[in-house]
Structures are given as structure tokens and as C-alpha cells.
mmCIF file of C-alpha atoms in Angstrom:
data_model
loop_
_atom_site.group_PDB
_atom_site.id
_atom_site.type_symbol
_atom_site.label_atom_id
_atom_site.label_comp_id
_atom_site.label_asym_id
_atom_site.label_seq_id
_atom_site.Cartn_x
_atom_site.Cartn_y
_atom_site.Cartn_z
ATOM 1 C CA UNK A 1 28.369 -81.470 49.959
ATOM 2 C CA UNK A 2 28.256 -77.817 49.987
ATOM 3 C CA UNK A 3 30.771 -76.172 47.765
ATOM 4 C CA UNK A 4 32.039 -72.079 47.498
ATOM 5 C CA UNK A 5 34.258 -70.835 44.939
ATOM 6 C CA UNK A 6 35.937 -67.840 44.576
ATOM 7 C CA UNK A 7 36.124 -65.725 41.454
ATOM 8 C CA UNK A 8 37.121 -62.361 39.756
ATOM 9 C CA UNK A 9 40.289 -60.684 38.437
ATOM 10 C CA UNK A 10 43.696 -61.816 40.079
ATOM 11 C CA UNK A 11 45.270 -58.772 39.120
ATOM 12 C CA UNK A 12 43.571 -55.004 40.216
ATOM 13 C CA UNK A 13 45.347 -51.487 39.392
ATOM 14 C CA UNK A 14 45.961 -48.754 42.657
ATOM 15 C CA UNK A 15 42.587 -46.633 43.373
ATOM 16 C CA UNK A 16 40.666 -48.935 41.203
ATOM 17 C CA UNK A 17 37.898 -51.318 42.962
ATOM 18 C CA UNK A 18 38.005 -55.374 43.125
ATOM 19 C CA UNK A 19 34.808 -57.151 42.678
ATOM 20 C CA UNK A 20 35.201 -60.793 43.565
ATOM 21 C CA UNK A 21 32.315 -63.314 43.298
ATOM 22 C CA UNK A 22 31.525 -66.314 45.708
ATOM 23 C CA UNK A 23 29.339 -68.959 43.740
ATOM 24 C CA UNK A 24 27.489 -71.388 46.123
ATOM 25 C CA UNK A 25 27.110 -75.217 44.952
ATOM 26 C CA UNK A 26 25.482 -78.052 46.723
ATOM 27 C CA UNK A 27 23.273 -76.492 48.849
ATOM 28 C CA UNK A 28 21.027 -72.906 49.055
ATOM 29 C CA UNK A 29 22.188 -69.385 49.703
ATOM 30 C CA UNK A 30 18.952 -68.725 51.108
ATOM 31 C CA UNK A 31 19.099 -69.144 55.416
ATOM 32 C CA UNK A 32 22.523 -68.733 57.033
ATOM 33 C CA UNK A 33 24.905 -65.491 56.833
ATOM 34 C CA UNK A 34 27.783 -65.671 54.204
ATOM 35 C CA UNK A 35 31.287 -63.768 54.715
ATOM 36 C CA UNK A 36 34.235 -62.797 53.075
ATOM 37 C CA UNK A 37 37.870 -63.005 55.103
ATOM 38 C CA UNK A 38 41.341 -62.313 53.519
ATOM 39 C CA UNK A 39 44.462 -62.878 54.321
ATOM 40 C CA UNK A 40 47.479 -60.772 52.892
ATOM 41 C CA UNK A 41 51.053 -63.234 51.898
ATOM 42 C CA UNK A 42 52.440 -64.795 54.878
ATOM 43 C CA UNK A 43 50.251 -62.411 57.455
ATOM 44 C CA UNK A 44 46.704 -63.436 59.881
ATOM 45 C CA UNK A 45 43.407 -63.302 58.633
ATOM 46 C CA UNK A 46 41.185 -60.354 58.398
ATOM 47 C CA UNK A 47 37.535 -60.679 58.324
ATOM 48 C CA UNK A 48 36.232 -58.436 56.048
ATOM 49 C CA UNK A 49 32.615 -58.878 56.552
ATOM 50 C CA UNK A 50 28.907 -61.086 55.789
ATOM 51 C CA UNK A 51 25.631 -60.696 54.626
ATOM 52 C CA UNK A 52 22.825 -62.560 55.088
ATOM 53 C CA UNK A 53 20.593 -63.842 52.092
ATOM 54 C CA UNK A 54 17.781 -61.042 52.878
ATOM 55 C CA UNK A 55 20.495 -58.727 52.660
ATOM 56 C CA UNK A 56 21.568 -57.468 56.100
ATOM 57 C CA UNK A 57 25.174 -56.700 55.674
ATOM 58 C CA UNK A 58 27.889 -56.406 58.830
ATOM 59 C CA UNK A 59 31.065 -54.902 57.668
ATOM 60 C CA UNK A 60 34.931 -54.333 59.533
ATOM 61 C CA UNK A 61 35.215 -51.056 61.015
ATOM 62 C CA UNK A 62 38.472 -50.639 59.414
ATOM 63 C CA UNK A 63 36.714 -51.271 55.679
ATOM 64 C CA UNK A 64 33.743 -50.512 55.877
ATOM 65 C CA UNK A 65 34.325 -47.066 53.898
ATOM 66 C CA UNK A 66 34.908 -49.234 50.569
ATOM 67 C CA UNK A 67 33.700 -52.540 51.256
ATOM 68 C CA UNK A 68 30.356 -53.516 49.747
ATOM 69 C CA UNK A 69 29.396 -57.281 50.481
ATOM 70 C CA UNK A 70 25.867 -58.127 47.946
ATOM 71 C CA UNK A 71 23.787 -61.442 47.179
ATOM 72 C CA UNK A 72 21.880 -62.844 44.199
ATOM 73 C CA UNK A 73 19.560 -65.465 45.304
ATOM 74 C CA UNK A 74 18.746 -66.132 41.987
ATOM 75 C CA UNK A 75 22.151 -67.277 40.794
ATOM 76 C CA UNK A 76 23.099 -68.385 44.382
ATOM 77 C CA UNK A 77 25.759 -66.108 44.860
ATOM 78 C CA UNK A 78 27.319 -63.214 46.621
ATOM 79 C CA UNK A 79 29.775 -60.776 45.653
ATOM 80 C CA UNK A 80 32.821 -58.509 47.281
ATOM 81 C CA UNK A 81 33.833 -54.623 45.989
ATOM 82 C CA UNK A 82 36.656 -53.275 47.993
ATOM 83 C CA UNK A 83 37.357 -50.004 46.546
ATOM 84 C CA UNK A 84 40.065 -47.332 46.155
ATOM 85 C CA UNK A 85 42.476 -50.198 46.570
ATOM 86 C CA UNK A 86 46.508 -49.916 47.452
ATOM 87 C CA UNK A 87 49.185 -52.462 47.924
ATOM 88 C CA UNK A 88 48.031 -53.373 51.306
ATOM 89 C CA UNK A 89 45.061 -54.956 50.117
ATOM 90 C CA UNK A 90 46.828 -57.761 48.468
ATOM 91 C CA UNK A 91 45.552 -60.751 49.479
ATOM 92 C CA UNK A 92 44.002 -64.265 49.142
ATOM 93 C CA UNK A 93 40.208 -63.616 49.165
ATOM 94 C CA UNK A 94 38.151 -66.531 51.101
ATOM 95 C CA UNK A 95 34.403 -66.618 51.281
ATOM 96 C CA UNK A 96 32.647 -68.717 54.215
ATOM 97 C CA UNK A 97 29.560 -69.649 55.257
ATOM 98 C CA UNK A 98 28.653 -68.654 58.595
ATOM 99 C CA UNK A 99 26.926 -71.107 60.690
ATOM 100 C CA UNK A 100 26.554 -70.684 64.681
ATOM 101 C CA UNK A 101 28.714 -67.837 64.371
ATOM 102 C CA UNK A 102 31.696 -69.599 62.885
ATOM 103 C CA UNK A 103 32.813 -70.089 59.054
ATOM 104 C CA UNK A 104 32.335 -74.112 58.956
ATOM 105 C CA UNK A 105 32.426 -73.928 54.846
ATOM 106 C CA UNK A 106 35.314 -72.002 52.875
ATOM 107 C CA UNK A 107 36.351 -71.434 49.585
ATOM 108 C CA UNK A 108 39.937 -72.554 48.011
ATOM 109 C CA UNK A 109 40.437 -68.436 48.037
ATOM 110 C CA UNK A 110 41.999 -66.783 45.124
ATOM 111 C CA UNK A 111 44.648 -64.072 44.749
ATOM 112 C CA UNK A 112 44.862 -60.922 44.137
ATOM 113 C CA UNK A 113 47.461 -58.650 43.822
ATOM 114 C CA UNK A 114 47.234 -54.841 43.474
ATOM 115 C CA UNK A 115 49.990 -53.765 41.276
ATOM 116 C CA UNK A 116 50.370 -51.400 37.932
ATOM 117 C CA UNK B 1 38.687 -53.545 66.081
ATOM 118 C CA UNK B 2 41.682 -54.698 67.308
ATOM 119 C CA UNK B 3 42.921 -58.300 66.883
ATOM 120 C CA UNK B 4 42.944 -61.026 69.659
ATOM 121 C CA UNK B 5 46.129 -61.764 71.190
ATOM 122 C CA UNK B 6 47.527 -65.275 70.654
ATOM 123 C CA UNK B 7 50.759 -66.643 71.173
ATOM 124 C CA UNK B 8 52.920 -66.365 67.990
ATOM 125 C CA UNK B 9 53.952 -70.162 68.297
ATOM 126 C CA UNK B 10 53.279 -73.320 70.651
ATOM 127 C CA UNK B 11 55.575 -76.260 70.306
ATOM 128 C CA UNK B 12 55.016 -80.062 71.393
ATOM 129 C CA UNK B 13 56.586 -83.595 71.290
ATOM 130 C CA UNK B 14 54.450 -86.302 69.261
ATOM 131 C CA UNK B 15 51.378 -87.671 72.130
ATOM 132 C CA UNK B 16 51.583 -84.593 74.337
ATOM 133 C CA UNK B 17 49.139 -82.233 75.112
ATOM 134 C CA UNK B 18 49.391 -78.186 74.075
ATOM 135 C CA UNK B 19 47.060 -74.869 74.884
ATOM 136 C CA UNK B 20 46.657 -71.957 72.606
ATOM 137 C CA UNK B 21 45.061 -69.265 74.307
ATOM 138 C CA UNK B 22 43.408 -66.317 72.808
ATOM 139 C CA UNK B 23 42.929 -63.484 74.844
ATOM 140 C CA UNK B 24 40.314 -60.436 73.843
ATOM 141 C CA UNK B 25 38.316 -58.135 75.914
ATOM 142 C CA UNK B 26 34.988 -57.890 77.428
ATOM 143 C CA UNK B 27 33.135 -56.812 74.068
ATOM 144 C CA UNK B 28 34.289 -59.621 72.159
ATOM 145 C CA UNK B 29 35.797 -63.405 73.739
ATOM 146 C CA UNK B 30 34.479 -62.224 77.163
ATOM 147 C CA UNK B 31 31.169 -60.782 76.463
ATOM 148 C CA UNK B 32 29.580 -63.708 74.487
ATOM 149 C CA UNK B 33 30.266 -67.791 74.066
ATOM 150 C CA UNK B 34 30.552 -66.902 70.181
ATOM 151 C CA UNK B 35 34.350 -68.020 70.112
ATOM 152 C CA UNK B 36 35.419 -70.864 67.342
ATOM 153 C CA UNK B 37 39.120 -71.935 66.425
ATOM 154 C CA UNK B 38 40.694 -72.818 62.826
ATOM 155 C CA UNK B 39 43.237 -74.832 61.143
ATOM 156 C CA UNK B 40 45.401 -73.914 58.068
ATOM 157 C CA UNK B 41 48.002 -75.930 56.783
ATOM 158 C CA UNK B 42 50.173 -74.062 54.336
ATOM 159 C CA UNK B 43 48.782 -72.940 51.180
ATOM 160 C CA UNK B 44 45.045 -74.666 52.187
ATOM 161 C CA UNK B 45 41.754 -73.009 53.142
ATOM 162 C CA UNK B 46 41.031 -72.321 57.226
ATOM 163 C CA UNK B 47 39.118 -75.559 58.400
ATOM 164 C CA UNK B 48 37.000 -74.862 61.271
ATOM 165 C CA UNK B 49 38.201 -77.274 64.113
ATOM 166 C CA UNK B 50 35.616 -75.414 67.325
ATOM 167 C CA UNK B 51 32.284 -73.489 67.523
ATOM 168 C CA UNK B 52 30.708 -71.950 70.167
ATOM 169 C CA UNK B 53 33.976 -71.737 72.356
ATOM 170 C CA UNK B 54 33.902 -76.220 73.134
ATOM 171 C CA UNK B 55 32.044 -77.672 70.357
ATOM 172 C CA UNK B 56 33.167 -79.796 67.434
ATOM 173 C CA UNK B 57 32.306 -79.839 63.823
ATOM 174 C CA UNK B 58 31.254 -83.372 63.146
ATOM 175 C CA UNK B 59 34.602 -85.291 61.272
ATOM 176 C CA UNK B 60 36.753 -83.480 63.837
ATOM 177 C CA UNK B 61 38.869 -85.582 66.204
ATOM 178 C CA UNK B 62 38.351 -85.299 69.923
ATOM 179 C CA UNK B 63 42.120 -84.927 70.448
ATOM 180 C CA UNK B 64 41.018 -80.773 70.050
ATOM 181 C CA UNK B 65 38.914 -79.372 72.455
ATOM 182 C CA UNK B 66 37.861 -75.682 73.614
ATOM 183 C CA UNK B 67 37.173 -73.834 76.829
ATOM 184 C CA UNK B 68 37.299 -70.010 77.844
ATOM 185 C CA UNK B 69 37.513 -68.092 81.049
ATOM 186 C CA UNK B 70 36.530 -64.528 81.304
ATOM 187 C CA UNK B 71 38.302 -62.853 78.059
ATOM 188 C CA UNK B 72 40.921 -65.504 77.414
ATOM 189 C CA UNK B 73 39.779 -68.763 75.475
ATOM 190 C CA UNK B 74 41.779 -71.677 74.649
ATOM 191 C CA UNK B 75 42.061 -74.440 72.633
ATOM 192 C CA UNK B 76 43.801 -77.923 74.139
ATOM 193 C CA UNK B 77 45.128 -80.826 71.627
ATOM 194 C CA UNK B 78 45.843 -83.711 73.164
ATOM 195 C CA UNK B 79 47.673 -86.466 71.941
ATOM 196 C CA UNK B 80 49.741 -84.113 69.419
ATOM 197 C CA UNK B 81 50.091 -85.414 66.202
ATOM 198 C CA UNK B 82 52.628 -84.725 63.404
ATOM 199 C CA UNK B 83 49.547 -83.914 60.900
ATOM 200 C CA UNK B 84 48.466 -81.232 64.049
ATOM 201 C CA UNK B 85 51.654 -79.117 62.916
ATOM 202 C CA UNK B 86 49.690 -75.976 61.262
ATOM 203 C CA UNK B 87 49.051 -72.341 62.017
ATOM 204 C CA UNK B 88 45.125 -71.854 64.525
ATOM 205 C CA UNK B 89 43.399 -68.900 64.446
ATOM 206 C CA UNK B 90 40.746 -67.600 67.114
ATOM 207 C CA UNK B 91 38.088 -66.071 66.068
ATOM 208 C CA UNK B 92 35.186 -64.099 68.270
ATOM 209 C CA UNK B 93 31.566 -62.124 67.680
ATOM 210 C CA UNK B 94 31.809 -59.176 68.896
ATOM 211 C CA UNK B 95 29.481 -56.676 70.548
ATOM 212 C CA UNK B 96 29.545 -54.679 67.341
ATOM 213 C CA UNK B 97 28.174 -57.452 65.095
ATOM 214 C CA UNK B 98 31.336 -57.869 64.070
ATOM 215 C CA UNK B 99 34.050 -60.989 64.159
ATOM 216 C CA UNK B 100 37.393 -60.768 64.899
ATOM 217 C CA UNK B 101 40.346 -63.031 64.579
ATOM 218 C CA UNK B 102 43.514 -63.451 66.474
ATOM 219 C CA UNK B 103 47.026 -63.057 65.496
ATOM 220 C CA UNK B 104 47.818 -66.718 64.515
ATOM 221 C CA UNK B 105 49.675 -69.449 66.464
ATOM 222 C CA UNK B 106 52.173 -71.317 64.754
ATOM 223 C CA UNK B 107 52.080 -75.105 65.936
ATOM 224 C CA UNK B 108 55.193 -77.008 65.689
ATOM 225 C CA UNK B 109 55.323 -81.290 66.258
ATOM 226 C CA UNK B 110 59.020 -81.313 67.478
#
């Protein structure tokens, strides 16, 4: 059974940059696309963006200025860096996989909270 | 990219049916069948419920099914269960190789 979990700091200053990592268990990164999504305390969820294993990378218009989505087929992972972060970007982080154009596996997601 | 409009909350008695709809544009739900729906019960992970606007993930009930007519898609659950009470998101490709979700519909069992 194909397993993602989320990791990285739960806890990010103002204007510095969150790195989250999405570790893939159960099955290979290599073949399908792989996304991130968040979705900030009691609000709708925001796709933030995928890559697929080669690389290709498809990022929200709104984010896309400090959003970098990257993979490491050789630890069968793929990370998030959302930079020059504020309050707004508080949020539980998911990662999916992306399978006929739908996220059909998902994370637990994981917290974070952009605070001094 | 602006979200897709959904209804902020559908209610329903226990064994009826209910329709969220989830309306976009032409460049998204309109312009391609690339529309799936989700399930999140409080505090849990999405669970994908439809793909490709009226198919089912295998270990999902037939009670939820999906269709979608010009820029408005919609997803039916018949037979409303209490364990159905949960907040659905739509979700579409868009013609910007992006994905888009919609607003969130709250789904009450009354």
C-alpha cells in the first residue's frame, strides 16, 4: 500500500522560506506526477503545485514567484520551498500523488505556522 | 486562477439523495473531462471519492456518483448516510496545466 508522509519544521519565522519534504513508501516515485496542496485553519484547499519524477514542474499562478516543488529519485522523495513567507501561509501542508489527473494518495499533512 | 464556485453547504435526511455542483469556466471544468471530487472529515486527509468527472476509485461506494454539463459538474450521493456528513471539494485541470479546487461544500445528515 502506497504511503506519503509529510515532513519539515512546524514552526517558520516571517520572510524566511519553508522547506517541507514528502517521503514516498510502498511503491516508486518514478512514473506518475506528485503535488503539494495546503489548506490554511478552517479555510478550502489550495493547490500549490506537482512535479513529475523527470522533473517537469507546474506551479499556482498565485505562488509561483516563491514556490519551488523538487524530486530525489534516489531517496524517493520530493520536496516543497515556499519562500518569503507571511502569516497567510499558515497552513496544513498535504502532498498527493497525482494519478488521472486527480490526487488518489495523500499524506496525513503537517502544520505549519508562520509566527516570530 | 480563481476558485470554482460550490455551494457553501448541502443538507439531507438519512436515505435521500443530494447534488453538489461545482461551477468553473470554459478553461477549466468546461474545457476538459479532468474534474474529480474529495472527502474530508474533520481533522483527516482529502480522500478522493471521483476521477475523471464519473469515475470511482476502487473501495468507493456507488451511493457517490459524478456527471458535468458544460462548466458546471456535480456530484450526486444517494442513499445519504450519517458517515456522508463531511466537507467535498471539486477539483479541475485547467488549460494552464494547472488544478484548481472549489470553495468547499459543507454536507450535513440532518
Amino acid at each position: 500500500q502506497l504511503q506519503l508522509q509529510e515532513s519539515g519544521p512546524g514552526l517558520v519565522k516571517p520572510s524566511e522560506t519553508l522547506s517541507l519534504t514528502c517521503t514516498v513508501s510502498g511503491g516508486s516515485i518514478n512514473s506518475y506526477h506528485w503535488g503539494w496542496i495546503r489548506q490554511p485553519p478552517g479555510k478550502g484547499l489550495e493547490w500549490i503545485g506537482t512535479i513529475y519524477y523527470s522533473g517537469s514542474t507546474y506551479y499556482n499562478p498565485s505562488l509561483k514567484s516563491r514556490v519551488t516543488i523538487s524530486v530525489d529519485t534516489s531517496k524517493n522523495q520530493f520536496s516543497l520551498e515556499v519562500s518569503s513567507v507571511t502569516a497567510a501561509d499558515t497552513a496544513v501542508y498535504y502532498c498527493a500523488r497525482y494519478s488521472n489527473s486527480a490526487g488518489d494518495y495523500w499524506g496525513q499533512g503537517t502544520l505549519v505556522t508562520v509566527s516570530s | 486562477q480563481s476558485a470554482l464556485t460550490q455551494p457553501a453547504s448541502v443538507s439531507g435526511s438519512p436515505g435521500q439523495s443530494i447534488t453538489v455542483s461545482c461551477t468553473g469556466t470554459s478553461s477549466d471544468v468546461g474545457g476538459y473531462n479532468y474534474v474529480s471530487w474529495y472527502q474530508q472529515h474533520p481533522d483527516k486527509a482529502p480522500k478522493l471519492m471521483i476521477y475523471y468527472v464519473n469515475n470511482r476509485p476502487s473501495g468507493v461506494s456507488n451511493r457517490f456518483s459524478g456527471s458535468k454539463s458544460g462548466n458546471t459538474a456535480s456530484l450526486t450521493i444517494s442513499g445519504l448516510q450519517a458517515e456522508d456528513e463531511a466537507d467535498y471539494y471539486c477539483s479541475s485541470y485547467t488549460s494552464s496545466i494547472t488544478y484548481v479546487f472549489g470553495t468547499g461544500t459543507k454536507v450535513t445528515v440532518l
